[in-house]
Amino acid sequence: MLKEFFPNKSLLLAACAACIGGTFQYGYNISIINAPTTHVQNFINQTWRERYQTDISADVLTLLWSTIVSIFTIGGLLGVTVGGTLSVKLGRKGTLLANNIFALMAALLMGLSYPTGLFELLIIGRLLTGINAGIGLCVQPLYLGEIAPTAFRGAMGMGTSIFITVGILTGQVIGLKELLGKEEHWPILLSTTCIPAFLQLLILPWFPESPRYLLIDKGDDERCKKALKQLHGVADCDGEWADIEKEKNNFEDFQAKKPWELLTDRSVRRQLLTILLLNAAQQLNGINAIYFYADYLFKQAGIPADKISYVTVGTGACECITALTCGMLIDRLGRKVLITGGYTLMSICCILFTLTLSFQDASPVFPYVSMVCVFAFILSFGLGPGGVTNILTTELFTQTARPAAYVIAGSLNWLSFFFIGLVFPFIIGLQQYCFLVFLAICSLMAIYIFFFVPETKNKTFVEIQNEFQSRKARSADEAGTTLLSTFR
């Protein structure tokens, strides 16, 4: 009876081993850079004074700090562009293991920056953590989607967003003054990125490569069957074997597509458009604005300035709990309900934010309503876009196209991340009306998903592909009927 609700223990452990050195690192490295901001800037100023016998100018200090923070996104973009190729050459598991080299090198360089007096090592270290995160975000969802049985593919795929939020929360907690948030501890704080890497190197080798990769890409029947038995148990492996063989038979002359080949493939144009819109919207939907305004709203609600860091940990915990909740609901309610509902609720929150921020001084109640909206928006994001986007990127493509799809989707995601960082100061210049921009994005995405994206729950990859093809055929038939009726 429990098997109907819980996947095999070995499967869960394999997912955790993949995630701890994968998307956990992404969330963790986004989060830990916030705590030592002042301490690192003091270190740069001190180093500059020792080198040039003068204080660094405010503009140069801002430029160097911005470079340390933002070069992470450049690294992420580089990582995602090579992640798809590496996943085909080294395998999904092999790429995840090799990826830890970047995390270990980054930890070493950032840890040595203070004793050597070289702030340049922080820039190189952050670039390497970005590459590590980019490869992890590309390859880990591939691995999870391919090792999971159809019935648990949604819940397993949620491992990606669950571990991102766990990484963010862990970084927020470790960055508190009571732990590693003090000035003398910041080099240790930044070098703790080596811990998840060591954990993955110790645990993941005990679990098999993706069965789909072994059979479809490598044609290794024996290792595929062995992997399925370990991951799903002897009793349940036959059904998964039949599903993988069915997909393999659809591609007799198997060859993984390159990203540029996928971009020109008309047969997957609708799937590609869907994941491009989903990945761009995931960064542009206003979640960054929420975190920007959170401190201001907490102050307005009367929370002391020295306690706001603890409330921020509360927002991280809220996002983490929401991701876990989404993981439990996704295979019951389906992907479409959660992501459409998420964007709809976020649209409502954008309207409420615009109103409450406009009348912030009209009543003492409004700051508290705004604070509730912060948590409501984070909950809506975690239940929908934050959790479901990566799963749909896995499910909308078959084995030949999936690695290339992750390269394209991941590249756009990182570019959108960089773009929002670039234009964010200008959007915030609109003050409370900036949420009208995010309202348009969230509502348009809810409409698009409702009308054009099919439900993928409990469907094999081949069935999902066939549904897209049949929708395309129906659209062509309807267009032809309309054209004929015009000439009558």
GROMACS .gro file of C-alpha atoms in nm:
model
  488
    1MET     CA    1   0.000   0.000   0.000
    2LEU     CA    2   0.281   0.242   0.089
    3LYS     CA    3   0.439   0.190  -0.256
    4GLU     CA    4   0.143   0.370  -0.410
    5PHE     CA    5   0.234   0.687  -0.219
    6PHE     CA    6   0.612   0.662  -0.167
    7PRO     CA    7   0.889   0.579  -0.415
    8ASN     CA    8   1.157   0.317  -0.347
    9LYS     CA    9   1.403   0.412  -0.070
   10SER     CA   10   1.702   0.370  -0.304
   11LEU     CA   11   1.536   0.607  -0.554
   12LEU     CA   12   1.486   0.876  -0.286
   13LEU     CA   13   1.847   0.845  -0.168
   14ALA     CA   14   1.976   0.871  -0.527
   15ALA     CA   15   1.768   1.187  -0.576
   16CYS     CA   16   1.902   1.341  -0.253
   17ALA     CA   17   2.261   1.251  -0.350
   18ALA     CA   18   2.212   1.423  -0.689
   19CYS     CA   19   2.047   1.732  -0.538
   20ILE     CA   20   2.292   1.799  -0.253
   21GLY     CA   21   2.573   1.876  -0.497
   22GLY     CA   22   2.338   2.009  -0.765
   23THR     CA   23   2.064   2.267  -0.714
   24PHE     CA   24   2.138   2.292  -0.340
   25GLN     CA   25   2.464   2.461  -0.442
   26TYR     CA   26   2.272   2.710  -0.659
   27GLY     CA   27   2.042   2.817  -0.374
   28TYR     CA   28   2.323   2.814  -0.118
   29ASN     CA   29   2.560   3.033  -0.322
   30ILE     CA   30   2.286   3.285  -0.406
   31SER     CA   31   2.209   3.312  -0.034
   32ILE     CA   32   2.546   3.317   0.146
   33ILE     CA   33   2.683   3.614  -0.049
   34ASN     CA   34   2.433   3.849   0.122
   35ALA     CA   35   2.553   3.807   0.483
   36PRO     CA   36   2.920   3.915   0.443
   37THR     CA   37   2.853   4.216   0.214
   38THR     CA   38   2.997   4.478   0.454
   39HIS     CA   39   3.283   4.253   0.568
   40VAL     CA   40   3.400   4.178   0.212
   41GLN     CA   41   3.379   4.545   0.118
   42ASN     CA   42   3.595   4.630   0.422
   43PHE     CA   43   3.846   4.365   0.310
   44ILE     CA   44   3.859   4.512  -0.043
   45ASN     CA   45   3.912   4.862   0.099
   46GLN     CA   46   4.184   4.738   0.336
   47THR     CA   47   4.362   4.549   0.055
   48TRP     CA   48   4.340   4.851  -0.176
   49ARG     CA   49   4.489   5.076   0.095
   50GLU     CA   50   4.781   4.834   0.151
   51ARG     CA   51   4.853   4.817  -0.221
   52TYR     CA   52   4.812   5.181  -0.322
   53GLN     CA   53   4.837   5.372   0.012
   54THR     CA   54   4.497   5.532  -0.046
   55ASP     CA   55   4.133   5.446   0.020
   56ILE     CA   56   3.932   5.300  -0.265
   57SER     CA   57   3.671   5.531  -0.418
   58ALA     CA   58   3.304   5.449  -0.351
   59ASP     CA   59   3.239   5.395  -0.724
   60VAL     CA   60   3.526   5.147  -0.769
   61LEU     CA   61   3.426   4.962  -0.450
   62THR     CA   62   3.067   4.935  -0.576
   63LEU     CA   63   3.194   4.813  -0.915
   64LEU     CA   64   3.416   4.543  -0.759
   65TRP     CA   65   3.140   4.424  -0.523
   66SER     CA   66   2.886   4.419  -0.807
   67THR     CA   67   3.132   4.214  -1.014
   68ILE     CA   68   3.180   3.962  -0.731
   69VAL     CA   69   2.802   3.920  -0.699
   70SER     CA   70   2.698   3.931  -1.066
   71ILE     CA   71   2.978   3.721  -1.218
   72PHE     CA   72   2.792   3.424  -1.066
   73THR     CA   73   2.531   3.465  -1.343
   74ILE     CA   74   2.801   3.472  -1.613
   75GLY     CA   75   2.939   3.148  -1.470
   76GLY     CA   76   2.588   3.001  -1.464
   77LEU     CA   77   2.541   3.083  -1.831
   78LEU     CA   78   2.876   2.921  -1.918
   79GLY     CA   79   2.787   2.616  -1.709
   80VAL     CA   80   2.449   2.559  -1.868
   81THR     CA   81   2.593   2.585  -2.222
   82VAL     CA   82   2.836   2.298  -2.156
   83GLY     CA   83   2.606   2.101  -1.923
   84GLY     CA   84   2.397   1.945  -2.200
   85THR     CA   85   2.703   1.831  -2.398
   86LEU     CA   86   2.872   1.689  -2.087
   87SER     CA   87   2.554   1.500  -1.992
   88VAL     CA   88   2.569   1.319  -2.328
   89LYS     CA   89   2.946   1.254  -2.318
   90LEU     CA   90   2.992   1.165  -1.948
   91GLY     CA   91   2.637   1.062  -1.859
   92ARG     CA   92   2.406   1.238  -1.615
   93LYS     CA   93   2.568   1.092  -1.302
   94GLY     CA   94   2.922   1.129  -1.441
   95THR     CA   95   2.866   1.498  -1.516
   96LEU     CA   96   2.726   1.566  -1.166
   97LEU     CA   97   3.033   1.404  -1.009
   98ALA     CA   98   3.280   1.588  -1.236
   99ASN     CA   99   3.098   1.916  -1.166
  100ASN     CA  100   3.219   1.910  -0.805
  101ILE     CA  101   3.567   2.006  -0.928
  102PHE     CA  102   3.438   2.361  -0.986
  103ALA     CA  103   3.287   2.383  -0.635
  104LEU     CA  104   3.605   2.257  -0.468
  105MET     CA  105   3.827   2.496  -0.666
  106ALA     CA  106   3.591   2.786  -0.585
  107ALA     CA  107   3.593   2.704  -0.212
  108LEU     CA  108   3.974   2.690  -0.210
  109LEU     CA  109   4.016   3.023  -0.393
  110MET     CA  110   3.758   3.211  -0.184
  111GLY     CA  111   3.900   3.070   0.138
  112LEU     CA  112   4.252   3.183   0.038
  113SER     CA  113   4.147   3.534  -0.066
  114TYR     CA  114   4.179   3.684   0.283
  115PRO     CA  115   4.513   3.529   0.393
  116THR     CA  116   4.673   3.612   0.055
  117GLY     CA  117   4.519   3.962   0.035
  118LEU     CA  118   4.387   3.896  -0.317
  119PHE     CA  119   4.023   4.002  -0.360
  120GLU     CA  120   4.056   3.893  -0.726
  121LEU     CA  121   4.031   3.533  -0.601
  122LEU     CA  122   3.674   3.609  -0.488
  123ILE     CA  123   3.581   3.705  -0.845
  124ILE     CA  124   3.733   3.385  -0.988
  125GLY     CA  125   3.575   3.178  -0.709
  126ARG     CA  126   3.229   3.324  -0.772
  127LEU     CA  127   3.268   3.257  -1.146
  128LEU     CA  128   3.347   2.891  -1.068
  129THR     CA  129   3.050   2.859  -0.830
  130GLY     CA  130   2.834   2.997  -1.112
  131ILE     CA  131   2.967   2.735  -1.356
  132ASN     CA  132   2.898   2.467  -1.094
  133ALA     CA  133   2.542   2.596  -1.043
  134GLY     CA  134   2.479   2.622  -1.419
  135ILE     CA  135   2.584   2.262  -1.485
  136GLY     CA  136   2.389   2.142  -1.180
  137LEU     CA  137   2.069   2.321  -1.285
  138CYS     CA  138   2.099   2.171  -1.634
  139VAL     CA  139   2.196   1.811  -1.554
  140GLN     CA  140   2.038   1.734  -1.216
  141PRO     CA  141   1.674   1.774  -1.336
  142LEU     CA  142   1.765   1.550  -1.632
  143TYR     CA  143   1.889   1.280  -1.394
  144LEU     CA  144   1.586   1.306  -1.163
  145GLY     CA  145   1.337   1.301  -1.451
  146GLU     CA  146   1.501   0.996  -1.609
  147ILE     CA  147   1.541   0.781  -1.294
  148ALA     CA  148   1.185   0.846  -1.171
  149PRO     CA  149   0.892   0.614  -1.253
  150THR     CA  150   0.605   0.786  -1.438
  151ALA     CA  151   0.378   0.789  -1.130
  152PHE     CA  152   0.638   0.975  -0.918
  153ARG     CA  153   0.804   1.189  -1.187
  154GLY     CA  154   0.645   1.509  -1.059
  155ALA     CA  155   0.738   1.452  -0.695
  156MET     CA  156   1.092   1.346  -0.786
  157GLY     CA  157   1.131   1.642  -1.019
  158MET     CA  158   1.035   1.870  -0.731
  159GLY     CA  159   1.368   1.772  -0.575
  160THR     CA  160   1.519   2.047  -0.790
  161SER     CA  161   1.318   2.333  -0.635
  162ILE     CA  162   1.306   2.175  -0.287
  163PHE     CA  163   1.685   2.167  -0.268
  164ILE     CA  164   1.716   2.519  -0.413
  165THR     CA  165   1.496   2.647  -0.130
  166VAL     CA  166   1.678   2.430   0.128
  167GLY     CA  167   2.006   2.577  -0.004
  168ILE     CA  168   1.873   2.934   0.029
  169LEU     CA  169   1.745   2.867   0.381
  170THR     CA  170   2.072   2.698   0.487
  171GLY     CA  171   2.272   2.996   0.356
  172GLN     CA  172   2.047   3.240   0.544
  173VAL     CA  173   2.085   3.044   0.871
  174ILE     CA  174   2.464   2.993   0.844
  175GLY     CA  175   2.503   3.364   0.760
  176LEU     CA  176   2.348   3.472   1.093
  177LYS     CA  177   2.583   3.647   1.339
  178GLU     CA  178   2.549   3.358   1.585
  179LEU     CA  179   2.708   3.117   1.332
  180LEU     CA  180   2.941   3.237   1.052
  181GLY     CA  181   2.804   3.591   1.005
  182LYS     CA  182   3.078   3.766   1.206
  183GLU     CA  183   3.350   3.962   1.024
  184GLU     CA  184   3.635   3.722   1.106
  185HIS     CA  185   3.438   3.424   0.971
  186TRP     CA  186   3.346   3.543   0.621
  187PRO     CA  187   3.628   3.351   0.436
  188ILE     CA  188   3.510   3.030   0.607
  189LEU     CA  189   3.147   3.114   0.520
  190LEU     CA  190   3.223   3.150   0.149
  191SER     CA  191   3.440   2.836   0.139
  192THR     CA  192   3.167   2.615   0.295
  193THR     CA  193   3.049   2.550  -0.063
  194CYS     CA  194   3.297   2.257  -0.055
  195ILE     CA  195   3.084   2.066   0.200
  196PRO     CA  196   2.794   1.976  -0.037
  197ALA     CA  197   3.054   1.884  -0.302
  198PHE     CA  198   3.231   1.640  -0.067
  199LEU     CA  199   2.895   1.491   0.038
  200GLN     CA  200   2.796   1.424  -0.322
  201LEU     CA  201   3.135   1.270  -0.404
  202LEU     CA  202   3.090   1.034  -0.108
  203ILE     CA  203   2.726   0.934  -0.168
  204LEU     CA  204   2.636   0.953  -0.541
  205PRO     CA  205   2.888   0.688  -0.663
  206TRP     CA  206   2.683   0.424  -0.475
  207PHE     CA  207   2.386   0.484  -0.708
  208PRO     CA  208   2.349   0.399  -1.078
  209GLU     CA  209   2.353   0.609  -1.394
  210SER     CA  210   2.020   0.708  -1.549
  211PRO     CA  211   1.857   0.389  -1.691
  212ARG     CA  212   1.725   0.584  -1.993
  213TYR     CA  213   2.073   0.712  -2.070
  214LEU     CA  214   2.218   0.360  -2.039
  215LEU     CA  215   1.965   0.198  -2.274
  216ILE     CA  216   1.877   0.473  -2.525
  217ASP     CA  217   2.207   0.660  -2.546
  218LYS     CA  218   2.451   0.375  -2.478
  219GLY     CA  219   2.251   0.066  -2.576
  220ASP     CA  220   2.362  -0.112  -2.256
  221ASP     CA  221   2.072  -0.347  -2.174
  222GLU     CA  222   2.244  -0.520  -1.882
  223ARG     CA  223   2.343  -0.205  -1.689
  224CYS     CA  224   2.000  -0.054  -1.757
  225LYS     CA  225   1.821  -0.355  -1.603
  226LYS     CA  226   2.059  -0.353  -1.306
  227ALA     CA  227   1.997   0.020  -1.252
  228LEU     CA  228   1.618  -0.025  -1.271
  229LYS     CA  229   1.628  -0.307  -1.014
  230GLN     CA  230   1.831  -0.093  -0.774
  231LEU     CA  231   1.617   0.218  -0.820
  232HIS     CA  232   1.267   0.070  -0.848
  233GLY     CA  233   1.295  -0.275  -0.695
  234VAL     CA  234   1.269  -0.612  -0.872
  235ALA     CA  235   0.886  -0.612  -0.870
  236ASP     CA  236   0.843  -0.274  -1.044
  237CYS     CA  237   1.133  -0.265  -1.290
  238ASP     CA  238   0.959  -0.451  -1.578
  239GLY     CA  239   0.704  -0.175  -1.643
  240GLU     CA  240   0.975   0.093  -1.653
  241TRP     CA  241   1.188  -0.126  -1.884
  242ALA     CA  242   0.895  -0.156  -2.127
  243ASP     CA  243   0.841   0.221  -2.121
  244ILE     CA  244   1.210   0.293  -2.195
  245GLU     CA  245   1.217   0.032  -2.475
  246LYS     CA  246   0.907   0.188  -2.630
  247GLU     CA  247   1.079   0.528  -2.633
  248LYS     CA  248   1.398   0.371  -2.774
  249ASN     CA  249   1.204   0.205  -3.057
  250ASN     CA  250   1.076   0.548  -3.162
  251PHE     CA  251   1.438   0.648  -3.227
  252GLU     CA  252   1.604   0.361  -3.407
  253ASP     CA  253   1.891   0.578  -3.532
  254PHE     CA  254   1.938   0.759  -3.201
  255GLN     CA  255   2.147   1.072  -3.198
  256ALA     CA  256   2.113   1.345  -2.937
  257LYS     CA  257   2.014   1.678  -3.095
  258LYS     CA  258   2.235   1.984  -3.069
  259PRO     CA  259   2.072   2.306  -2.940
  260TRP     CA  260   2.079   2.469  -3.285
  261GLU     CA  261   1.918   2.157  -3.438
  262LEU     CA  262   1.639   2.174  -3.181
  263LEU     CA  263   1.580   2.543  -3.256
  264THR     CA  264   1.518   2.459  -3.623
  265ASP     CA  265   1.304   2.147  -3.558
  266ARG     CA  266   0.945   2.242  -3.647
  267SER     CA  267   0.803   1.928  -3.480
  268VAL     CA  268   0.889   2.057  -3.129
  269ARG     CA  269   0.831   2.427  -3.189
  270ARG     CA  270   0.534   2.452  -2.950
  271GLN     CA  271   0.716   2.264  -2.672
  272LEU     CA  272   1.020   2.487  -2.719
  273LEU     CA  273   0.812   2.806  -2.709
  274THR     CA  274   0.646   2.682  -2.389
  275ILE     CA  275   0.969   2.615  -2.199
  276LEU     CA  276   1.123   2.942  -2.322
  277LEU     CA  277   0.826   3.140  -2.189
  278LEU     CA  278   0.821   2.943  -1.862
  279ASN     CA  279   1.193   2.989  -1.795
  280ALA     CA  280   1.193   3.361  -1.880
  281ALA     CA  281   0.884   3.421  -1.664
  282GLN     CA  282   1.040   3.229  -1.373
  283GLN     CA  283   1.294   3.512  -1.336
  284LEU     CA  284   1.078   3.804  -1.454
  285ASN     CA  285   0.762   3.736  -1.249
  286GLY     CA  286   0.846   3.971  -0.959
  287ILE     CA  287   0.989   3.733  -0.697
  288ASN     CA  288   1.309   3.945  -0.690
  289ALA     CA  289   1.104   4.262  -0.628
  290ILE     CA  290   0.932   4.090  -0.337
  291TYR     CA  291   1.263   4.019  -0.167
  292PHE     CA  292   1.379   4.376  -0.241
  293TYR     CA  293   1.070   4.527  -0.076
  294ALA     CA  294   1.061   4.274   0.210
  295ASP     CA  295   1.303   4.464   0.438
  296TYR     CA  296   1.114   4.792   0.385
  297LEU     CA  297   0.779   4.627   0.456
  298PHE     CA  298   0.910   4.455   0.769
  299LYS     CA  299   1.042   4.790   0.899
  300GLN     CA  300   0.706   4.954   0.826
  301ALA     CA  301   0.535   4.678   1.026
  302GLY     CA  302   0.746   4.777   1.328
  303ILE     CA  303   1.005   4.496   1.324
  304PRO     CA  304   1.340   4.624   1.469
  305ALA     CA  305   1.620   4.657   1.210
  306ASP     CA  306   1.848   4.412   1.395
  307LYS     CA  307   1.573   4.145   1.387
  308ILE     CA  308   1.492   4.167   1.015
  309SER     CA  309   1.757   3.906   0.923
  310TYR     CA  310   1.564   3.653   1.135
  311VAL     CA  311   1.235   3.740   0.961
  312THR     CA  312   1.416   3.698   0.627
  313VAL     CA  313   1.505   3.345   0.740
  314GLY     CA  314   1.128   3.305   0.789
  315THR     CA  315   1.069   3.389   0.420
  316GLY     CA  316   1.328   3.125   0.327
  317ALA     CA  317   1.155   2.870   0.550
  318CYS     CA  318   0.820   2.966   0.393
  319GLU     CA  319   0.956   2.900   0.042
  320CYS     CA  320   1.109   2.570   0.156
  321ILE     CA  321   0.782   2.445   0.313
  322THR     CA  322   0.592   2.548   0.000
  323ALA     CA  323   0.829   2.351  -0.224
  324LEU     CA  324   0.779   2.043  -0.004
  325THR     CA  325   0.400   2.092  -0.019
  326CYS     CA  326   0.415   2.121  -0.398
  327GLY     CA  327   0.614   1.796  -0.407
  328MET     CA  328   0.332   1.618  -0.222
  329LEU     CA  329   0.055   1.770  -0.438
  330ILE     CA  330   0.202   1.766  -0.788
  331ASP     CA  331   0.126   1.401  -0.872
  332ARG     CA  332  -0.227   1.435  -0.732
  333LEU     CA  333  -0.340   1.775  -0.864
  334GLY     CA  334  -0.122   1.780  -1.175
  335ARG     CA  335   0.128   2.029  -1.317
  336LYS     CA  336  -0.121   2.250  -1.499
  337VAL     CA  337  -0.341   2.322  -1.197
  338LEU     CA  338  -0.045   2.417  -0.978
  339ILE     CA  339   0.140   2.640  -1.223
  340THR     CA  340  -0.175   2.814  -1.357
  341GLY     CA  341  -0.301   2.861  -1.001
  342GLY     CA  342   0.040   2.989  -0.890
  343TYR     CA  343   0.056   3.257  -1.159
  344THR     CA  344  -0.308   3.355  -1.093
  345LEU     CA  345  -0.247   3.400  -0.719
  346MET     CA  346   0.074   3.596  -0.793
  347SER     CA  347  -0.130   3.827  -1.021
  348ILE     CA  348  -0.376   3.892  -0.735
  349CYS     CA  349  -0.084   3.962  -0.498
  350CYS     CA  350   0.061   4.215  -0.746
  351ILE     CA  351  -0.269   4.406  -0.742
  352LEU     CA  352  -0.278   4.398  -0.360
  353PHE     CA  353   0.084   4.514  -0.340
  354THR     CA  354   0.015   4.813  -0.565
  355LEU     CA  355  -0.284   4.914  -0.352
  356THR     CA  356  -0.129   4.856  -0.007
  357LEU     CA  357   0.199   5.032  -0.095
  358SER     CA  358   0.002   5.327  -0.240
  359PHE     CA  359  -0.190   5.368   0.088
  360GLN     CA  360   0.091   5.263   0.324
  361ASP     CA  361   0.050   5.575   0.545
  362ALA     CA  362  -0.330   5.590   0.530
  363SER     CA  363  -0.382   5.328   0.800
  364PRO     CA  364  -0.160   5.128   1.041
  365VAL     CA  365  -0.323   4.812   0.901
  366PHE     CA  366  -0.172   4.844   0.550
  367PRO     CA  367   0.193   4.762   0.646
  368TYR     CA  368   0.069   4.435   0.797
  369VAL     CA  369  -0.143   4.356   0.489
  370SER     CA  370   0.168   4.418   0.275
  371MET     CA  371   0.370   4.181   0.495
  372VAL     CA  372   0.104   3.911   0.453
  373CYS     CA  373   0.123   3.969   0.076
  374VAL     CA  374   0.502   3.903   0.087
  375PHE     CA  375   0.444   3.555   0.230
  376ALA     CA  376   0.141   3.494   0.002
  377PHE     CA  377   0.346   3.580  -0.309
  378ILE     CA  378   0.633   3.352  -0.199
  379LEU     CA  379   0.385   3.070  -0.129
  380SER     CA  380   0.222   3.115  -0.472
  381PHE     CA  381   0.561   3.117  -0.645
  382GLY     CA  382   0.675   2.802  -0.464
  383LEU     CA  383   0.351   2.614  -0.537
  384GLY     CA  384   0.356   2.699  -0.908
  385PRO     CA  385   0.638   2.852  -1.117
  386GLY     CA  386   0.916   2.779  -0.868
  387GLY     CA  387   0.842   2.408  -0.860
  388VAL     CA  388   0.677   2.305  -1.186
  389THR     CA  389   0.890   2.486  -1.449
  390ASN     CA  390   1.187   2.247  -1.435
  391ILE     CA  391   0.960   1.942  -1.437
  392LEU     CA  392   0.785   2.057  -1.756
  393THR     CA  393   1.124   2.114  -1.923
  394THR     CA  394   1.196   1.744  -1.857
  395GLU     CA  395   0.853   1.615  -1.958
  396LEU     CA  396   0.785   1.806  -2.280
  397PHE     CA  397   1.080   1.645  -2.463
  398THR     CA  398   1.195   1.293  -2.541
  399GLN     CA  399   1.547   1.154  -2.494
  400THR     CA  400   1.690   1.289  -2.821
  401ALA     CA  401   1.594   1.650  -2.749
  402ARG     CA  402   1.601   1.675  -2.369
  403PRO     CA  403   1.970   1.772  -2.312
  404ALA     CA  404   1.952   2.040  -2.585
  405ALA     CA  405   1.622   2.166  -2.441
  406TYR     CA  406   1.788   2.211  -2.101
  407VAL     CA  407   2.076   2.403  -2.259
  408ILE     CA  408   1.835   2.642  -2.438
  409ALA     CA  409   1.596   2.680  -2.142
  410GLY     CA  410   1.879   2.714  -1.892
  411SER     CA  411   2.061   2.973  -2.104
  412LEU     CA  412   1.746   3.185  -2.127
  413ASN     CA  413   1.686   3.143  -1.753
  414TRP     CA  414   2.035   3.269  -1.668
  415LEU     CA  415   2.010   3.553  -1.924
  416SER     CA  416   1.677   3.654  -1.770
  417PHE     CA  417   1.843   3.641  -1.426
  418PHE     CA  418   2.117   3.873  -1.555
  419PHE     CA  419   1.863   4.099  -1.732
  420ILE     CA  420   1.644   4.144  -1.424
  421GLY     CA  421   1.954   4.234  -1.223
  422LEU     CA  422   2.044   4.492  -1.488
  423VAL     CA  423   1.701   4.660  -1.523
  424PHE     CA  424   1.584   4.604  -1.165
  425PRO     CA  425   1.698   4.948  -1.037
  426PHE     CA  426   1.497   5.114  -1.318
  427ILE     CA  427   1.185   4.900  -1.251
  428ILE     CA  428   1.207   4.979  -0.879
  429GLY     CA  429   1.215   5.347  -0.980
  430LEU     CA  430   0.844   5.305  -1.062
  431GLN     CA  431   0.799   5.243  -0.686
  432GLN     CA  432   0.474   5.058  -0.605
  433TYR     CA  433   0.368   5.069  -0.971
  434CYS     CA  434   0.651   4.829  -1.063
  435PHE     CA  435   0.415   4.549  -0.959
  436LEU     CA  436   0.189   4.636  -1.254
  437VAL     CA  437   0.473   4.518  -1.483
  438PHE     CA  438   0.487   4.189  -1.293
  439LEU     CA  439   0.106   4.168  -1.296
  440ALA     CA  440   0.111   4.172  -1.678
  441ILE     CA  441   0.377   3.896  -1.692
  442CYS     CA  442   0.203   3.670  -1.437
  443SER     CA  443  -0.146   3.708  -1.585
  444LEU     CA  444  -0.027   3.650  -1.944
  445MET     CA  445   0.158   3.334  -1.835
  446ALA     CA  446  -0.152   3.203  -1.653
  447ILE     CA  447  -0.360   3.255  -1.971
  448TYR     CA  448  -0.099   3.092  -2.198
  449ILE     CA  449  -0.061   2.783  -1.977
  450PHE     CA  450  -0.438   2.743  -1.935
  451PHE     CA  451  -0.504   2.742  -2.312
  452PHE     CA  452  -0.191   2.594  -2.469
  453VAL     CA  453  -0.010   2.359  -2.228
  454PRO     CA  454  -0.153   2.005  -2.181
  455GLU     CA  455  -0.155   1.821  -1.849
  456THR     CA  456   0.142   1.579  -1.826
  457LYS     CA  457   0.053   1.397  -1.504
  458ASN     CA  458   0.086   1.015  -1.525
  459LYS     CA  459   0.182   1.026  -1.895
  460THR     CA  460   0.495   0.877  -2.049
  461PHE     CA  461   0.732   1.100  -2.247
  462VAL     CA  462   0.609   0.943  -2.573
  463GLU     CA  463   0.242   1.006  -2.481
  464ILE     CA  464   0.318   1.372  -2.404
  465GLN     CA  465   0.495   1.413  -2.738
  466ASN     CA  466   0.202   1.250  -2.920
  467GLU     CA  467  -0.043   1.485  -2.747
  468PHE     CA  468   0.150   1.788  -2.871
  469GLN     CA  469   0.157   1.643  -3.222
  470SER     CA  470  -0.219   1.577  -3.217
  471ARG     CA  471  -0.285   1.933  -3.093
  472LYS     CA  472  -0.070   2.065  -3.376
  473ALA     CA  473  -0.259   1.849  -3.627
  474ARG     CA  474  -0.596   1.969  -3.491
  475SER     CA  475  -0.483   2.332  -3.521
  476ALA     CA  476  -0.378   2.270  -3.883
  477ASP     CA  477  -0.713   2.100  -3.961
  478GLU     CA  478  -0.908   2.387  -3.807
  479ALA     CA  479  -0.704   2.640  -4.003
  480GLY     CA  480  -0.767   2.443  -4.324
  481THR     CA  481  -1.143   2.421  -4.255
  482THR     CA  482  -1.159   2.796  -4.194
  483LEU     CA  483  -0.971   2.866  -4.519
  484LEU     CA  484  -1.203   2.640  -4.722
  485SER     CA  485  -1.514   2.800  -4.575
  486THR     CA  486  -1.376   3.140  -4.675
  487PHE     CA  487  -1.365   3.040  -5.044
  488ARG     CA  488  -1.715   2.890  -5.051
   0.00000   0.00000   0.00000
